[in-house]
XYZ file of C-alpha atoms in Angstrom:
494
model
C -15.650 -22.663 0.162
C -16.736 -19.018 -0.407
C -14.820 -16.774 1.604
C -15.992 -13.194 2.496
C -13.843 -10.171 2.792
C -14.336 -7.384 5.311
C -12.030 -4.499 4.542
C -11.117 -2.042 7.321
C -8.751 0.160 5.715
C -10.999 3.003 6.254
C -11.375 2.376 10.037
C -8.747 0.357 11.489
C -6.467 1.209 8.394
C -7.265 5.000 9.324
C -6.062 4.604 12.940
C -2.623 3.987 11.707
C -0.659 6.985 13.438
C -0.538 10.022 11.171
C -3.224 8.915 8.945
C -6.409 11.022 8.527
C -8.464 10.876 5.181
C -10.719 13.536 3.979
C -14.292 12.757 2.620
C -13.327 12.616 -0.871
C -10.286 10.459 -0.382
C -12.285 7.981 1.747
C -14.827 7.888 -1.166
C -12.224 7.250 -3.529
C -10.808 4.281 -1.555
C -14.182 2.789 -0.941
C -15.044 3.071 -4.978
C -11.599 1.149 -5.589
C -12.649 -1.434 -2.739
C -15.916 -2.104 -4.305
C -14.334 -2.453 -7.719
C -11.741 -5.010 -6.340
C -14.547 -6.959 -4.993
C -14.641 -6.419 -1.278
C -17.861 -7.687 0.219
C -17.867 -5.593 3.173
C -16.384 -1.874 3.614
C -16.020 -0.729 7.156
C -16.148 2.807 6.323
C -15.342 4.197 9.722
C -16.909 5.116 13.180
C -19.800 7.167 12.581
C -19.615 8.195 16.263
C -16.175 9.900 15.659
C -17.073 13.103 14.412
C -19.391 15.109 12.204
C -16.530 14.993 9.319
C -16.573 11.178 9.776
C -20.406 10.997 9.465
C -20.258 13.054 6.299
C -17.914 10.790 4.829
C -19.634 7.801 5.540
C -22.658 9.131 4.311
C -20.877 10.046 1.002
C -19.808 6.419 0.614
C -23.493 4.999 1.542
C -25.023 7.517 -1.031
C -22.945 5.952 -4.077
C -25.015 2.692 -4.156
C -22.025 0.626 -4.201
C -22.426 -3.365 -4.591
C -20.429 -3.811 -1.258
C -22.209 -3.821 2.262
C -21.256 -0.590 4.099
C -20.620 -0.883 7.518
C -19.711 1.329 10.748
C -17.924 0.386 13.689
C -19.780 0.787 17.082
C -19.335 0.363 20.839
C -22.039 -1.024 22.796
C -23.685 2.159 23.155
C -27.017 3.239 21.603
C -25.859 6.547 20.372
C -23.258 4.965 18.355
C -25.952 2.994 16.659
C -27.941 6.047 16.099
C -24.998 7.855 14.608
C -24.623 4.757 12.148
C -28.408 5.074 11.234
C -27.768 8.682 10.410
C -25.583 7.751 7.981
C -27.564 4.961 6.280
C -25.367 1.976 6.625
C -26.422 -1.514 5.864
C -24.667 -2.737 9.066
C -22.652 -2.156 12.092
C -19.537 -3.970 13.715
C -20.541 -3.994 17.250
C -17.679 -4.363 19.207
C -17.813 -5.546 23.012
C -14.557 -5.975 25.168
C -14.727 -9.521 26.638
C -11.108 -10.256 28.238
C -11.003 -9.702 32.123
C -8.301 -7.295 31.395
C -10.619 -4.980 29.376
C -13.532 -5.431 31.454
C -11.991 -4.808 34.841
C -9.286 -2.295 33.921
C -10.607 -0.523 30.988
C -14.200 -0.460 31.441
C -14.333 -0.953 35.469
C -17.667 -3.145 35.147
C -18.732 -6.808 35.816
C -19.087 -9.392 32.995
C -22.843 -9.228 33.533
C -23.165 -5.489 33.128
C -20.980 -5.642 29.735
C -22.925 -8.719 28.402
C -26.211 -6.946 29.176
C -25.262 -3.919 27.455
C -23.836 -5.580 24.164
C -27.031 -7.650 23.723
C -29.265 -4.555 24.413
C -27.446 -2.504 21.850
C -27.465 -5.297 19.378
C -31.279 -5.657 19.872
C -31.495 -1.942 19.494
C -29.735 -2.211 16.109
C -31.498 -5.123 14.958
C -34.914 -3.415 15.745
C -33.856 -0.602 13.421
C -32.995 -2.753 10.548
C -29.512 -2.872 10.892
C -27.478 -6.141 10.186
C -24.942 -6.681 13.253
C -21.552 -8.328 13.290
C -21.064 -8.919 17.050
C -17.471 -8.689 17.579
C -15.323 -9.642 20.900
C -12.456 -7.339 21.450
C -9.532 -9.212 22.800
C -11.232 -12.299 22.389
C -8.043 -14.392 22.344
C -7.375 -13.383 25.896
C -10.970 -14.148 27.050
C -12.289 -17.175 29.087
C -13.579 -19.366 26.445
C -16.897 -20.224 28.461
C -17.596 -16.301 28.518
C -16.617 -15.613 25.061
C -19.285 -18.316 23.808
C -21.771 -17.342 26.198
C -21.453 -13.648 24.590
C -21.733 -15.193 21.300
C -24.770 -17.639 22.147
C -26.731 -14.580 23.736
C -26.144 -12.577 20.289
C -27.158 -15.599 18.194
C -30.408 -15.790 20.211
C -31.604 -12.462 19.373
C -30.579 -12.599 15.858
C -27.109 -11.190 15.060
C -25.855 -12.003 11.530
C -22.172 -12.707 12.107
C -19.736 -13.365 14.869
C -16.310 -11.978 15.045
C -13.448 -12.993 17.307
C -10.582 -10.504 17.529
C -6.832 -11.004 18.137
C -6.643 -7.599 19.356
C -2.980 -7.665 20.196
C -1.749 -10.079 17.806
C -0.841 -12.886 20.314
C -1.898 -15.961 18.464
C 0.409 -18.491 16.681
C -0.974 -20.433 13.551
C -1.575 -23.562 15.659
C -3.397 -21.573 18.570
C -5.265 -19.672 16.017
C -6.530 -23.010 14.412
C -7.462 -24.268 17.816
C -9.060 -21.369 19.003
C -11.222 -20.805 16.055
C -12.184 -24.300 15.670
C -13.899 -24.095 18.784
C -15.944 -20.916 17.630
C -16.689 -22.288 14.215
C -19.460 -24.780 15.469
C -21.682 -21.837 16.349
C -24.776 -21.187 14.133
C -23.889 -18.033 12.256
C -20.896 -16.884 10.198
C -17.726 -16.432 12.021
C -15.124 -13.660 11.152
C -11.288 -13.575 11.952
C -9.731 -10.128 12.878
C -6.014 -10.360 13.402
C -3.333 -7.721 14.191
C 0.196 -8.130 13.298
C 2.170 -7.419 16.375
C 4.434 -10.377 15.994
C 4.199 -10.289 12.147
C 1.756 -13.300 12.032
C -1.499 -11.780 11.272
C -1.720 -13.204 7.880
C -0.589 -16.732 8.842
C -3.139 -16.539 11.841
C -5.995 -15.491 9.493
C -5.370 -18.256 7.115
C -5.268 -20.739 10.064
C -8.536 -19.518 11.138
C -10.184 -19.902 7.715
C -8.676 -23.398 7.819
C -10.522 -23.805 11.107
C -14.111 -22.823 9.916
C -14.020 -18.936 9.869
C -16.014 -17.867 6.673
C -14.938 -14.213 6.434
C -11.917 -12.244 7.469
C -11.082 -8.698 8.347
C -8.028 -7.165 6.497
C -6.622 -3.723 5.440
C -4.993 -2.867 2.327
C -1.264 -3.044 2.492
C -1.820 -4.279 6.154
C -1.960 -0.631 7.681
C -3.325 -0.119 10.966
C -2.618 0.527 14.646
C 0.925 -0.329 15.948
C 2.142 -3.137 13.633
C -0.875 -3.090 11.398
C -3.667 -5.691 10.588
C -3.824 -8.679 8.341
C -2.738 -7.654 4.884
C -5.661 -8.035 2.123
C -3.525 -8.795 -0.690
C -1.392 -11.482 1.114
C -4.383 -13.278 2.366
C -6.286 -13.407 -0.776
C -3.372 -14.260 -2.861
C -2.379 -17.054 -0.459
C -5.787 -18.484 -0.565
C -6.041 -18.381 -4.457
C -2.551 -20.082 -4.918
C -1.584 -21.916 -1.978
C -4.840 -23.402 -0.919
C -7.293 -25.312 -2.956
C -10.558 -25.024 -1.330
C -11.223 -21.535 -0.739
C -12.399 -18.655 -3.064
C -13.179 -14.917 -2.708
C -14.847 -12.301 -5.082
C -11.425 -10.194 -5.143
C -10.381 -9.466 -8.552
C -6.770 -10.150 -7.932
C -5.231 -8.396 -11.115
C -6.311 -4.957 -9.325
C -4.279 -5.554 -6.104
C -1.133 -3.510 -7.005
C -2.999 -0.565 -8.528
C -5.417 -0.405 -5.394
C -2.342 -0.711 -2.907
C -0.597 2.135 -4.893
C -3.479 4.360 -4.242
C -3.933 3.543 -0.703
C -0.291 4.252 -0.111
C -0.365 7.471 -1.979
C -3.545 8.948 -0.090
C -2.610 7.689 3.319
C 1.075 8.746 2.882
C 1.913 5.229 4.424
C 4.408 3.843 1.806
C 5.461 0.117 1.457
C 8.868 -1.289 2.259
C 10.316 -2.410 -1.062
C 10.227 -6.086 -0.100
C 6.530 -6.145 1.049
C 5.023 -9.196 -0.277
C 2.773 -9.292 -3.376
C 2.515 -5.510 -3.886
C 6.129 -4.245 -2.983
C 8.201 -2.616 -5.692
C 10.866 -5.553 -5.125
C 8.305 -8.264 -5.031
C 9.061 -9.032 -8.779
C 12.483 -7.421 -8.881
C 15.487 -9.444 -9.684
C 19.386 -8.529 -9.699
C 21.337 -11.627 -9.197
C 22.388 -12.858 -12.467
C 21.403 -16.470 -11.795
C 17.824 -15.421 -11.027
C 17.424 -13.079 -13.816
C 18.720 -15.960 -16.309
C 16.398 -18.196 -14.887
C 13.324 -15.765 -15.099
C 13.963 -14.824 -18.588
C 14.023 -18.575 -19.499
C 10.916 -19.532 -17.476
C 9.598 -17.174 -15.069
C 8.366 -19.776 -12.659
C 12.112 -20.583 -11.758
C 12.005 -17.698 -9.228
C 8.679 -16.381 -9.273
C 5.514 -18.433 -7.662
C 3.225 -16.281 -9.484
C 3.549 -13.825 -12.216
C 3.440 -10.087 -11.646
C 0.808 -9.717 -13.988
C -1.431 -11.703 -11.713
C -1.637 -8.919 -9.315
C -1.357 -6.179 -11.935
C 2.392 -5.643 -11.166
C 5.507 -5.678 -13.354
C 8.740 -7.520 -13.142
C 11.830 -5.576 -13.308
C 15.461 -6.426 -13.304
C 17.647 -4.362 -10.926
C 21.349 -3.057 -12.070
C 23.937 -3.667 -9.518
C 26.951 -5.852 -8.707
C 24.821 -9.111 -8.817
C 23.457 -8.412 -12.152
C 24.080 -11.217 -14.868
C 24.868 -10.541 -18.664
C 21.384 -11.809 -19.638
C 19.565 -9.153 -17.001
C 21.638 -6.357 -18.486
C 21.168 -7.327 -22.039
C 17.277 -7.649 -21.520
C 17.427 -4.018 -19.958
C 19.584 -2.707 -23.003
C 17.261 -4.132 -25.418
C 14.104 -2.900 -23.583
C 15.840 0.546 -24.039
C 16.301 -0.067 -27.909
C 20.030 0.278 -27.800
C 21.946 -1.281 -30.563
C 25.624 -2.509 -29.619
C 28.297 -5.096 -30.375
C 29.456 -7.613 -28.045
C 32.737 -5.383 -27.383
C 30.485 -2.438 -26.566
C 28.190 -4.753 -24.261
C 31.265 -6.108 -22.366
C 32.430 -2.378 -21.691
C 28.886 -1.411 -20.631
C 28.653 -4.639 -18.273
C 32.194 -3.875 -16.657
C 31.206 -0.387 -15.965
C 27.980 -1.425 -14.012
C 29.844 -4.182 -12.145
C 32.399 -1.516 -11.093
C 29.615 1.052 -9.795
C 27.978 -2.013 -8.179
C 31.325 -2.830 -6.304
C 31.305 0.799 -5.023
C 27.891 0.222 -3.320
C 25.829 1.973 -5.854
C 22.621 0.891 -7.453
C 22.748 1.891 -11.276
C 19.539 3.651 -11.907
C 17.917 3.744 -15.212
C 19.339 7.264 -15.928
C 22.688 5.891 -14.896
C 22.552 3.187 -17.500
C 21.523 5.609 -20.243
C 24.512 7.757 -19.302
C 26.948 4.719 -19.440
C 25.295 3.520 -22.557
C 25.637 6.764 -24.183
C 29.359 7.164 -23.360
C 30.361 3.539 -24.563
C 28.261 3.636 -27.696
C 29.136 7.422 -28.251
C 25.608 8.760 -28.469
C 24.985 12.473 -28.410
C 22.525 13.197 -25.769
C 19.418 15.295 -27.290
C 17.305 16.046 -24.288
C 14.107 17.465 -25.029
C 13.934 19.584 -21.951
C 17.116 21.651 -20.812
C 17.611 23.803 -17.779
C 18.892 27.363 -18.760
C 18.570 29.349 -15.750
C 17.690 28.652 -11.898
C 17.227 31.199 -9.297
C 16.216 30.857 -5.670
C 14.993 33.235 -3.062
C 14.845 32.162 0.451
C 15.591 33.238 3.879
C 14.270 34.230 7.259
C 10.627 35.306 6.885
C 10.608 34.962 3.150
C 8.566 32.569 1.380
C 11.128 30.352 -0.770
C 10.700 31.149 -4.367
C 12.084 29.841 -7.390
C 12.375 31.270 -10.900
C 13.447 28.930 -13.840
C 13.996 29.108 -17.822
C 13.693 25.944 -19.476
C 14.334 25.465 -23.279
C 11.737 22.984 -24.597
C 12.825 22.070 -27.964
C 13.368 25.531 -29.614
C 10.973 27.208 -27.204
C 11.883 29.293 -23.884
C 9.746 28.708 -20.941
C 9.768 31.078 -17.765
C 8.035 29.734 -14.731
C 8.105 30.472 -10.956
C 6.853 28.766 -8.016
C 6.869 28.847 -4.219
C 7.246 25.977 -1.877
C 7.834 25.054 1.825
C 11.722 25.156 1.089
C 13.804 26.024 -1.822
C 13.994 22.594 -3.304
C 10.213 22.188 -3.264
C 9.949 25.696 -4.935
C 12.401 24.725 -7.649
C 10.872 21.308 -8.295
C 7.491 23.125 -8.488
C 8.605 25.619 -10.931
C 10.028 22.899 -13.176
C 6.867 20.902 -12.985
C 4.893 24.034 -14.086
C 7.521 24.509 -17.035
C 6.885 21.055 -18.178
C 3.170 20.669 -17.399
C 2.384 21.250 -21.260
C 4.693 18.621 -22.300
C 3.949 15.778 -19.973
C 1.949 14.921 -16.626
C 5.081 13.659 -14.693
C 4.507 12.421 -11.137
C 7.239 12.398 -8.212
C 6.857 9.223 -6.668
C 9.925 9.148 -4.265
C 12.684 11.584 -3.245
C 15.596 10.844 -1.037
C 18.742 12.734 -0.372
C 22.088 11.812 1.294
C 25.302 13.734 2.206
C 27.991 11.276 0.667
C 30.943 13.203 2.125
C 31.651 14.994 5.197
C 31.778 18.841 5.909
C 29.766 21.806 5.036
C 30.744 21.364 1.261
C 29.542 17.595 1.208
C 28.420 16.261 -1.860
C 24.748 15.661 -2.196
C 23.342 12.654 -3.551
C 19.721 12.875 -4.860
C 17.788 9.811 -5.730
C 13.978 10.186 -7.041
C 11.494 8.077 -8.895
C 9.194 9.547 -11.430
C 6.065 8.159 -12.917
C 4.685 8.967 -16.520
C 1.508 6.735 -16.937
C 2.646 3.111 -16.067
C 6.419 3.922 -16.679
C 8.448 4.483 -13.677
C 12.142 5.830 -14.090
C 14.741 6.222 -11.141
C 16.974 9.340 -11.670
C 19.854 10.491 -9.549
C 22.381 13.540 -9.467
C 25.333 14.025 -7.307
C 26.403 17.790 -6.722
C 27.332 19.879 -3.827
C 24.271 21.725 -3.796
C 21.093 20.260 -3.044
C 18.822 22.392 -5.228
C 21.079 22.002 -8.384
C 21.157 18.093 -7.660
C 17.550 17.894 -7.425
C 16.546 19.660 -10.473
C 19.342 17.980 -12.390
C 18.171 14.543 -11.292
C 14.205 15.581 -11.669
C 14.886 16.629 -15.464
C 17.297 13.684 -16.082
C 14.225 11.450 -15.032
C 11.912 13.471 -16.859
C 13.931 13.441 -20.303
C 14.563 9.836 -19.763
C 10.819 9.204 -19.298
C 9.842 11.287 -22.648
C 12.281 9.202 -24.533
C 11.118 5.906 -23.388
C 7.456 7.200 -24.100
C 8.303 8.341 -27.381
C 9.865 4.793 -28.238
C 6.973 2.840 -27.384
């Protein structure tokens, strides 16, 4: 059975607290969603603002394959705003629960029903497809809910949607609820929120009950605890169910997830299913050994399926086979005695509670193997000017091979200015992207040691780097340059 996907990252997802996308960012996401194979893109709510209408119209002007939709209330002015943006359809949302009708709208059921049908008819008369959506449907009297939907069907709406607005369904209740609606004569959509962490499970149950379309967002972003995660629903349908197919290109899920995280600023917890950084990461020696022999021992799908990559994490649980794999990937030559020494050092650091990064491993291996470091980029000088009513400014002198590079930069703080100056200095060498930055004070007092941990990306290569010093600026620059040098070395060895 074919299941269609309505993605609402640009509407419900943008309602995540703190998220506000520009027109160009919305277009980039919409274009990627179209490439991904999403059937319907809810591009926003046209009535929201002039800027929102510009963004939606920018998307509709691109002639994407996906149907472009605008959220509307049961107000003709909302429909007019959507028409102004040249969308293909509207997601017409009508509150149907007694709570919403009486407490929010302060109207009667008859008034709400009549307004919904009049607005739907107005949209249909103006050539729009209409998805009639019941807000708070799962707390609505079933007889009234069916009446709303049947009235919509009678005037020609194209799709129905029942929303679990506050995420109160369980998988069993979801199956029962959507089973009662799936016998209606038009396609049924499921729209689940994740307040109890059940949005994906409830969505899958609804599909099993007869829903032929689901609403979701990339990474499950959205109001409160978010929406059903597109990647989790799609990969579950593809791997755990035999009777359902979507048009989603599954091998693009990881790249789309990362782009949405970057543009929205809503980054994922590492253990996020399917697309989290640890989704295919292994530290345990037993697990690493099994994965190396046969990946299916501890992975239900391969990371390549979703465009991800496997990695072995170094820590106290690492086994000899996992460490050997990492050393071999880094092109180290070592004896068994040298390997044992590296292994013991990694275990020792793990027992101290430290996660051994790529840079840490490089330093350990260099020490054991007595390899002379030959960093391509070296810091010669660093000076900072910062203070009250003074824009933080950093000046640096780098030696890149035999060439001296002088650069300066300003920033929101001295660390930002220093990293900015370094980035300018290495711009001609490599386009390095700072993915993550984290700092901890690991001792007490004003002279506390500062532990800076960051992740850098060069193309598809990611390196973790760390530096521990009393000064946060020096530690940040040292960690940044350590990671850059390691990335350049790995890149040159490929």
